[in-house]
């Protein structure tokens, strides 16, 4: 009896151990049979044969002890990243890094391209007849900034830079031997085609303004030409009397060199005359015309090409136009005066 009890206990222990072991180590693959322990009539533990087959093989071909090795390999791969006997692990990780790197490069490149697309290039902002405010609303502030810079509009910086180019700082504000004059005009008559003076501005040789007055109209104005002249009804309705302005201007010009652009038009609306030998007209100066290859160059064109300054970008300003003409004159003053002197000497010799 004692012997039978020991055998029974031994059987139970074996059964418990076998069940525990099988539970822990059983294969995970579907189709593999699980070995179930059985007890024969003598109380001995025996192994039951597998009844299921996989791929034509028996459970004997796929022992349950084969799985722990694969688990260990997987654990080693997770811990170390690579495994000496796990082929392709190191290569996969390396390839993964390369793919990630390439992905990052592509992402950065795409971002850079998108940013470049968003920022308008200066060459693209070519239109000079569109209000920068409209450009800003349609395209954005960067485009508007480029447009304003190209147009030389009076943002604080551009206005200051134009003034710096045309006016000499800390110079005399009084009368000089040479003065520059410019007039703004408005239209009269049925279609506004005839012109009368609306504003007169005079600057000295250093670009300092010495005279600037609006003129009360002598006839009914039919076209204020505001887009070009910058003149509005309130400017001239309270302006100075024409006769007073005419006399004051004549006194300033008397005996001085008169500089300007297309001066014949300015003198005509003031009903004034000036000695031809004392007129320095930037539109008629031959070397200027040759340089810009234009028979009748505009003041704007001359300033762009010769001074690298933008003027007359929107409404004209007679002070700025007079300053621009004076700056062009002082640029060539020595040569210009020498040419006038030589011409006069040649006439006297004849």
Short mmCIF file of C-alpha atoms in Angstrom, two decimals:
data_model
loop_
_atom_site.label_atom_id
_atom_site.label_comp_id
_atom_site.label_asym_id
_atom_site.label_seq_id
_atom_site.Cartn_x
_atom_site.Cartn_y
_atom_site.Cartn_z
CA UNK A 1 0.00 0.00 0.00
CA UNK A 2 2.74 2.48 0.86
CA UNK A 3 4.35 1.67 -2.44
CA UNK A 4 1.12 2.35 -4.34
CA UNK A 5 0.67 5.73 -2.55
CA UNK A 6 4.24 6.78 -3.42
CA UNK A 7 3.64 5.85 -7.04
CA UNK A 8 0.37 7.79 -7.07
CA UNK A 9 2.04 10.86 -5.51
CA UNK A 10 4.86 10.53 -7.95
CA UNK A 11 2.32 10.41 -10.77
CA UNK A 12 0.54 13.54 -9.54
CA UNK A 13 3.82 15.45 -9.22
CA UNK A 14 4.85 14.40 -12.72
CA UNK A 15 1.44 15.39 -14.04
CA UNK A 16 1.61 18.80 -12.38
CA UNK A 17 5.13 19.39 -13.64
CA UNK A 18 4.28 18.25 -17.14
CA UNK A 19 1.18 20.44 -17.30
CA UNK A 20 3.08 23.48 -16.06
CA UNK A 21 5.92 22.92 -18.49
CA UNK A 22 3.56 22.35 -21.37
CA UNK A 23 1.61 25.50 -20.56
CA UNK A 24 4.76 27.57 -20.54
CA UNK A 25 6.49 26.04 -23.54
CA UNK A 26 3.69 25.02 -25.83
CA UNK A 27 4.17 26.06 -29.46
CA UNK A 28 2.35 29.25 -30.57
CA UNK A 29 1.86 28.16 -34.15
CA UNK A 30 -1.64 27.08 -35.13
CA UNK A 31 -1.98 23.48 -36.19
CA UNK A 32 0.63 22.09 -33.78
CA UNK A 33 -0.80 19.51 -31.41
CA UNK A 34 -0.36 19.71 -27.67
CA UNK A 35 0.93 16.64 -25.84
CA UNK A 36 -1.49 15.60 -23.11
CA UNK A 37 -0.14 13.35 -20.35
CA UNK A 38 -2.12 10.15 -19.57
CA UNK A 39 -1.99 7.58 -16.78
CA UNK A 40 -2.05 3.88 -17.54
CA UNK A 41 -3.52 1.22 -15.39
CA UNK A 42 -0.36 0.88 -13.35
CA UNK A 43 -0.43 4.56 -12.43
CA UNK A 44 2.56 5.42 -14.68
CA UNK A 45 2.62 8.61 -16.74
CA UNK A 46 2.78 7.97 -20.46
CA UNK A 47 2.82 10.32 -23.52
CA UNK A 48 -0.14 10.29 -25.85
CA UNK A 49 0.65 10.26 -29.56
CA UNK A 50 -0.32 13.31 -31.57
CA UNK A 51 -3.40 12.87 -33.69
CA UNK A 52 -3.00 16.11 -35.72
CA UNK A 53 -0.53 16.64 -38.54
CA UNK A 54 0.84 19.77 -40.10
CA UNK A 55 2.17 19.87 -43.66
CA UNK A 56 2.24 16.13 -43.77
CA UNK A 57 4.51 15.89 -40.70
CA UNK A 58 3.84 14.74 -37.15
CA UNK A 59 4.14 16.59 -33.88
CA UNK A 60 7.41 14.75 -33.42
CA UNK A 61 8.89 16.85 -36.27
CA UNK A 62 7.92 20.08 -34.44
CA UNK A 63 8.91 19.57 -30.81
CA UNK A 64 7.61 22.12 -28.27
CA UNK A 65 11.17 22.84 -27.12
CA UNK A 66 11.99 24.63 -30.39
CA UNK A 67 10.01 27.77 -29.46
CA UNK A 68 12.03 29.09 -26.48
CA UNK A 69 15.03 29.56 -28.78
CA UNK A 70 13.03 31.86 -31.09
CA UNK A 71 11.75 33.77 -28.06
CA UNK A 72 15.28 34.31 -26.92
CA UNK A 73 16.34 35.52 -30.33
CA UNK A 74 13.45 37.98 -30.32
CA UNK A 75 14.44 39.18 -26.82
CA UNK A 76 18.07 39.59 -27.84
CA UNK A 77 17.01 41.55 -30.90
CA UNK A 78 14.88 43.89 -28.80
CA UNK A 79 17.60 44.44 -26.22
CA UNK A 80 20.65 44.72 -28.46
CA UNK A 81 19.14 45.88 -31.71
CA UNK A 82 21.11 43.23 -33.63
CA UNK A 83 21.76 39.50 -33.30
CA UNK A 84 24.73 37.66 -34.68
CA UNK A 85 22.73 34.64 -35.76
CA UNK A 86 19.59 36.66 -36.63
CA UNK A 87 20.30 37.40 -40.30
CA UNK A 88 19.10 40.69 -41.69
CA UNK A 89 18.44 42.38 -38.30
CA UNK A 90 21.36 44.78 -38.53
CA UNK A 91 20.69 45.41 -42.17
CA UNK A 92 17.03 46.20 -41.52
CA UNK A 93 17.87 48.72 -38.82
CA UNK A 94 20.45 50.34 -41.08
CA UNK A 95 17.98 50.49 -43.96
CA UNK A 96 15.37 51.94 -41.62
CA UNK A 97 17.75 54.74 -40.61
CA UNK A 98 18.59 55.49 -44.24
CA UNK A 99 14.92 55.61 -45.17
CA UNK A 100 14.21 57.92 -42.24
CA UNK A 101 17.12 60.17 -43.23
CA UNK A 102 15.92 60.32 -46.82
CA UNK A 103 12.43 61.09 -45.59
CA UNK A 104 13.74 63.96 -43.45
CA UNK A 105 15.73 65.39 -46.37
CA UNK A 106 12.69 65.19 -48.64
CA UNK A 107 10.53 66.84 -45.98
CA UNK A 108 13.03 69.68 -45.50
CA UNK A 109 13.37 70.16 -49.25
CA UNK A 110 9.59 70.24 -49.68
CA UNK A 111 9.29 72.82 -46.87
CA UNK A 112 12.03 74.96 -48.47
CA UNK A 113 10.30 74.79 -51.86
CA UNK A 114 6.96 75.74 -50.32
CA UNK A 115 8.60 78.69 -48.53
CA UNK A 116 10.31 79.77 -51.74
CA UNK A 117 7.00 79.59 -53.57
CA UNK A 118 5.30 81.70 -50.94
CA UNK A 119 7.93 84.46 -51.11
CA UNK A 120 7.46 86.43 -54.34
CA UNK A 121 10.57 87.23 -56.33
CA UNK A 122 11.32 90.83 -57.22
CA UNK A 123 11.20 90.02 -60.94
CA UNK A 124 7.61 88.76 -60.55
CA UNK A 125 6.36 92.08 -59.14
CA UNK A 126 6.64 93.95 -62.42
CA UNK A 127 3.39 95.91 -62.59
CA UNK A 128 3.91 99.60 -61.86
CA UNK A 129 0.34 100.76 -62.46
CA UNK A 130 -1.27 98.92 -59.55
CA UNK A 131 -1.76 100.32 -56.07
CA UNK A 132 0.55 98.48 -53.60
CA UNK A 133 -2.45 98.22 -51.24
CA UNK A 134 -4.23 96.09 -53.85
CA UNK A 135 -1.07 94.03 -54.33
CA UNK A 136 -0.90 93.47 -50.58
CA UNK A 137 -4.52 92.31 -50.46
CA UNK A 138 -4.09 89.96 -53.43
CA UNK A 139 -0.58 88.57 -52.94
CA UNK A 140 0.69 89.62 -49.53
CA UNK A 141 2.84 92.14 -47.64
CA UNK A 142 6.15 90.93 -49.15
CA UNK A 143 4.89 91.59 -52.68
CA UNK A 144 3.58 95.00 -51.65
CA UNK A 145 6.95 95.83 -50.08
CA UNK A 146 8.76 94.96 -53.34
CA UNK A 147 6.25 97.00 -55.35
CA UNK A 148 6.67 100.03 -53.08
CA UNK A 149 10.46 99.77 -53.31
CA UNK A 150 10.31 99.51 -57.12
CA UNK A 151 7.95 102.46 -57.30
CA UNK A 152 9.96 104.54 -54.83
CA UNK A 153 6.78 105.41 -52.96
CA UNK A 154 6.93 107.65 -49.96
CA UNK A 155 7.28 105.12 -47.21
CA UNK A 156 9.45 106.78 -44.56
CA UNK A 157 12.65 105.14 -45.77
CA UNK A 158 12.18 105.58 -49.55
CA UNK A 159 11.13 109.24 -49.19
CA UNK A 160 14.15 109.92 -47.05
CA UNK A 161 16.49 108.17 -49.48
CA UNK A 162 15.16 110.19 -52.45
CA UNK A 163 15.58 113.41 -50.48
CA UNK A 164 19.10 112.40 -49.47
CA UNK A 165 19.97 111.83 -53.12
CA UNK A 166 18.55 115.18 -54.27
CA UNK A 167 19.21 117.55 -51.38
CA UNK A 168 22.55 118.46 -49.85
CA UNK A 169 22.38 118.33 -46.05
CA UNK A 170 23.53 121.27 -43.92
CA UNK A 171 23.72 123.49 -47.00
CA UNK A 172 22.61 127.11 -47.39
CA UNK A 173 18.86 127.66 -47.65
CA UNK A 174 19.23 131.04 -49.34
CA UNK A 175 19.35 132.11 -52.97
CA UNK A 176 22.20 130.84 -55.13
CA UNK A 177 23.51 131.80 -58.57
CA UNK A 178 21.58 128.90 -60.11
CA UNK A 179 17.98 127.98 -59.18
CA UNK A 180 15.65 125.26 -60.42
CA UNK A 181 11.92 125.79 -61.02
CA UNK A 182 8.97 123.52 -61.67
CA UNK A 183 5.24 124.23 -62.05
CA UNK A 184 2.13 122.08 -61.65
CA UNK A 185 -0.76 122.86 -63.97
CA UNK A 186 -4.51 122.28 -64.19
CA UNK A 187 -6.77 122.12 -67.23
CA UNK A 188 -9.17 124.81 -68.42
CA UNK A 189 -11.45 125.13 -71.43
CA UNK A 190 -14.21 122.80 -72.70
CA UNK A 191 -12.11 119.63 -72.56
CA UNK A 192 -9.52 120.77 -70.02
CA UNK A 193 -6.81 120.69 -72.66
CA UNK A 194 -5.46 124.19 -72.03
CA UNK A 195 -3.21 124.73 -69.02
CA UNK A 196 -2.92 127.35 -66.30
CA UNK A 197 -0.44 127.43 -63.43
CA UNK A 198 -1.60 125.97 -60.11
CA UNK A 199 1.66 125.72 -58.13
CA UNK A 200 5.19 127.09 -58.45
CA UNK A 201 8.22 125.69 -56.61
CA UNK A 202 11.81 126.93 -56.74
CA UNK A 203 14.90 125.33 -55.12
CA UNK A 204 18.46 126.59 -54.80
CA UNK A 205 21.61 124.92 -56.06
CA UNK A 206 21.69 122.53 -53.04
CA UNK A 207 18.10 121.39 -53.52
CA UNK A 208 16.72 123.48 -50.65
CA UNK A 209 13.24 124.85 -51.31
CA UNK A 210 13.25 128.67 -51.38
CA UNK A 211 9.78 129.26 -52.87
CA UNK A 212 6.58 127.20 -53.01
CA UNK A 213 3.11 128.65 -53.58
CA UNK A 214 -0.28 127.52 -54.87
CA UNK A 215 -1.87 129.90 -57.36
CA UNK A 216 -5.49 130.95 -57.42
CA UNK A 217 -6.97 130.06 -60.85
CA UNK A 218 -7.62 132.88 -63.30
CA UNK A 219 -10.20 130.78 -65.18
CA UNK A 220 -12.69 128.04 -64.36
CA UNK A 221 -10.86 124.74 -63.87
CA UNK A 222 -12.37 121.88 -65.89
CA UNK A 223 -9.71 119.27 -65.12
CA UNK A 224 -7.61 119.30 -61.96
CA UNK A 225 -5.40 116.46 -63.31
CA UNK A 226 -4.98 115.35 -59.70
CA UNK A 227 -3.50 111.94 -60.59
CA UNK A 228 -0.52 113.73 -62.15
CA UNK A 229 -0.54 117.26 -60.75
CA UNK A 230 -1.53 116.38 -57.17
CA UNK A 231 -3.70 119.52 -57.23
CA UNK A 232 -7.08 119.55 -55.50
CA UNK A 233 -9.74 122.30 -55.43
CA UNK A 234 -8.94 123.29 -51.83
CA UNK A 235 -5.26 123.83 -52.74
CA UNK A 236 -5.83 126.55 -55.30
CA UNK A 237 -9.11 128.06 -54.09
CA UNK A 238 -7.13 129.53 -51.19
CA UNK A 239 -4.00 130.08 -53.27
CA UNK A 240 -2.00 133.27 -53.93
CA UNK A 241 -3.10 135.76 -56.58
CA UNK A 242 -1.51 135.01 -59.97
CA UNK A 243 -0.05 138.51 -60.46
CA UNK A 244 1.67 138.38 -57.06
CA UNK A 245 3.23 134.97 -57.79
CA UNK A 246 4.31 136.08 -61.26
CA UNK A 247 6.17 139.12 -59.86
CA UNK A 248 7.80 137.18 -57.00
CA UNK A 249 9.05 134.48 -59.36
CA UNK A 250 10.36 137.04 -61.88
CA UNK A 251 12.34 138.74 -59.09
CA UNK A 252 13.94 135.46 -58.00
CA UNK A 253 14.88 134.45 -61.55
CA UNK A 254 16.32 137.82 -62.51
CA UNK A 255 20.04 137.50 -63.43
CA UNK A 256 20.24 133.84 -62.37
CA UNK A 257 20.78 130.57 -64.20
CA UNK A 258 17.41 128.83 -64.46
CA UNK A 259 17.44 125.04 -64.30
CA UNK A 260 14.45 122.82 -65.04
CA UNK A 261 12.90 120.17 -67.27
CA UNK A 262 10.94 121.30 -70.34
CA UNK A 263 11.16 124.86 -69.00
CA UNK A 264 9.38 126.33 -72.01
CA UNK A 265 6.05 125.03 -70.59
CA UNK A 266 6.69 126.46 -67.10
CA UNK A 267 7.64 129.90 -68.41
CA UNK A 268 4.64 129.89 -70.76
CA UNK A 269 2.01 129.43 -68.00
CA UNK A 270 3.71 132.16 -65.92
CA UNK A 271 3.82 134.50 -68.93
CA UNK A 272 7.52 135.03 -68.27
CA UNK A 273 10.63 135.01 -70.39
CA UNK A 274 14.23 134.27 -69.51
CA UNK A 275 17.50 134.79 -71.43
CA UNK A 276 18.29 131.68 -73.48
CA UNK A 277 21.95 131.67 -72.48
CA UNK A 278 20.89 131.39 -68.83
CA UNK A 279 18.51 128.43 -69.29
CA UNK A 280 19.70 124.90 -68.42
CA UNK A 281 16.99 122.51 -69.62
CA UNK A 282 17.64 118.87 -68.68
CA UNK A 283 15.33 117.67 -71.47
CA UNK A 284 17.30 119.50 -74.15
CA UNK A 285 20.85 118.77 -72.89
CA UNK A 286 22.44 116.71 -75.69
CA UNK A 287 24.76 114.49 -73.56
CA UNK A 288 21.74 113.39 -71.46
CA UNK A 289 19.74 112.52 -74.57
CA UNK A 290 22.65 110.52 -75.96
CA UNK A 291 23.14 108.58 -72.73
CA UNK A 292 19.54 107.48 -72.41
CA UNK A 293 19.10 107.20 -76.21
CA UNK A 294 15.97 109.33 -76.25
CA UNK A 295 15.36 112.57 -78.15
CA UNK A 296 12.93 113.93 -75.53
CA UNK A 297 13.64 112.05 -72.32
CA UNK A 298 11.30 112.43 -69.36
CA UNK A 299 12.58 113.65 -66.00
CA UNK A 300 11.64 110.28 -64.53
CA UNK A 301 13.77 108.41 -67.10
CA UNK A 302 16.79 110.68 -66.57
CA UNK A 303 16.62 110.24 -62.80
CA UNK A 304 16.33 106.47 -63.08
CA UNK A 305 19.24 106.10 -65.50
CA UNK A 306 21.61 108.83 -64.30
CA UNK A 307 20.82 109.25 -60.60
CA UNK A 308 19.35 105.82 -59.81
CA UNK A 309 16.45 107.62 -58.10
CA UNK A 310 12.70 107.09 -58.53
CA UNK A 311 10.64 110.26 -58.94
CA UNK A 312 7.11 110.94 -60.22
CA UNK A 313 5.95 107.52 -59.03
CA UNK A 314 2.41 108.70 -58.33
CA UNK A 315 1.20 112.30 -58.00
CA UNK A 316 3.91 114.73 -59.04
CA UNK A 317 5.48 117.14 -56.59
CA UNK A 318 6.85 120.36 -58.06
CA UNK A 319 9.44 120.68 -55.27
CA UNK A 320 10.82 117.20 -55.92
CA UNK A 321 10.83 117.73 -59.68
CA UNK A 322 12.79 120.97 -59.27
CA UNK A 323 15.24 119.20 -56.93
CA UNK A 324 15.69 116.37 -59.46
CA UNK A 325 16.41 118.82 -62.31
CA UNK A 326 18.93 120.68 -60.14
CA UNK A 327 20.67 117.44 -59.16
CA UNK A 328 21.02 116.46 -62.82
CA UNK A 329 22.46 119.88 -63.56
CA UNK A 330 25.02 119.76 -60.73
CA UNK A 331 26.02 116.28 -61.92
CA UNK A 332 27.22 117.83 -65.19
CA UNK A 333 27.69 121.42 -64.10
CA UNK A 334 31.39 121.83 -65.08
CA UNK A 335 31.00 120.21 -68.51
CA UNK A 336 27.67 121.92 -69.14
CA UNK A 337 28.95 125.39 -68.29
CA UNK A 338 32.14 124.79 -70.30
CA UNK A 339 30.00 123.79 -73.32
CA UNK A 340 27.84 126.92 -72.97
CA UNK A 341 30.97 129.10 -72.71
CA UNK A 342 32.56 127.52 -75.79
CA UNK A 343 29.34 127.98 -77.77
CA UNK A 344 29.19 131.63 -76.79
CA UNK A 345 32.86 132.18 -77.73
CA UNK A 346 32.34 130.56 -81.13
CA UNK A 347 29.39 132.86 -81.81
CA UNK A 348 31.42 135.92 -80.85
CA UNK A 349 34.28 134.87 -83.14
CA UNK A 350 31.92 134.68 -86.10
#
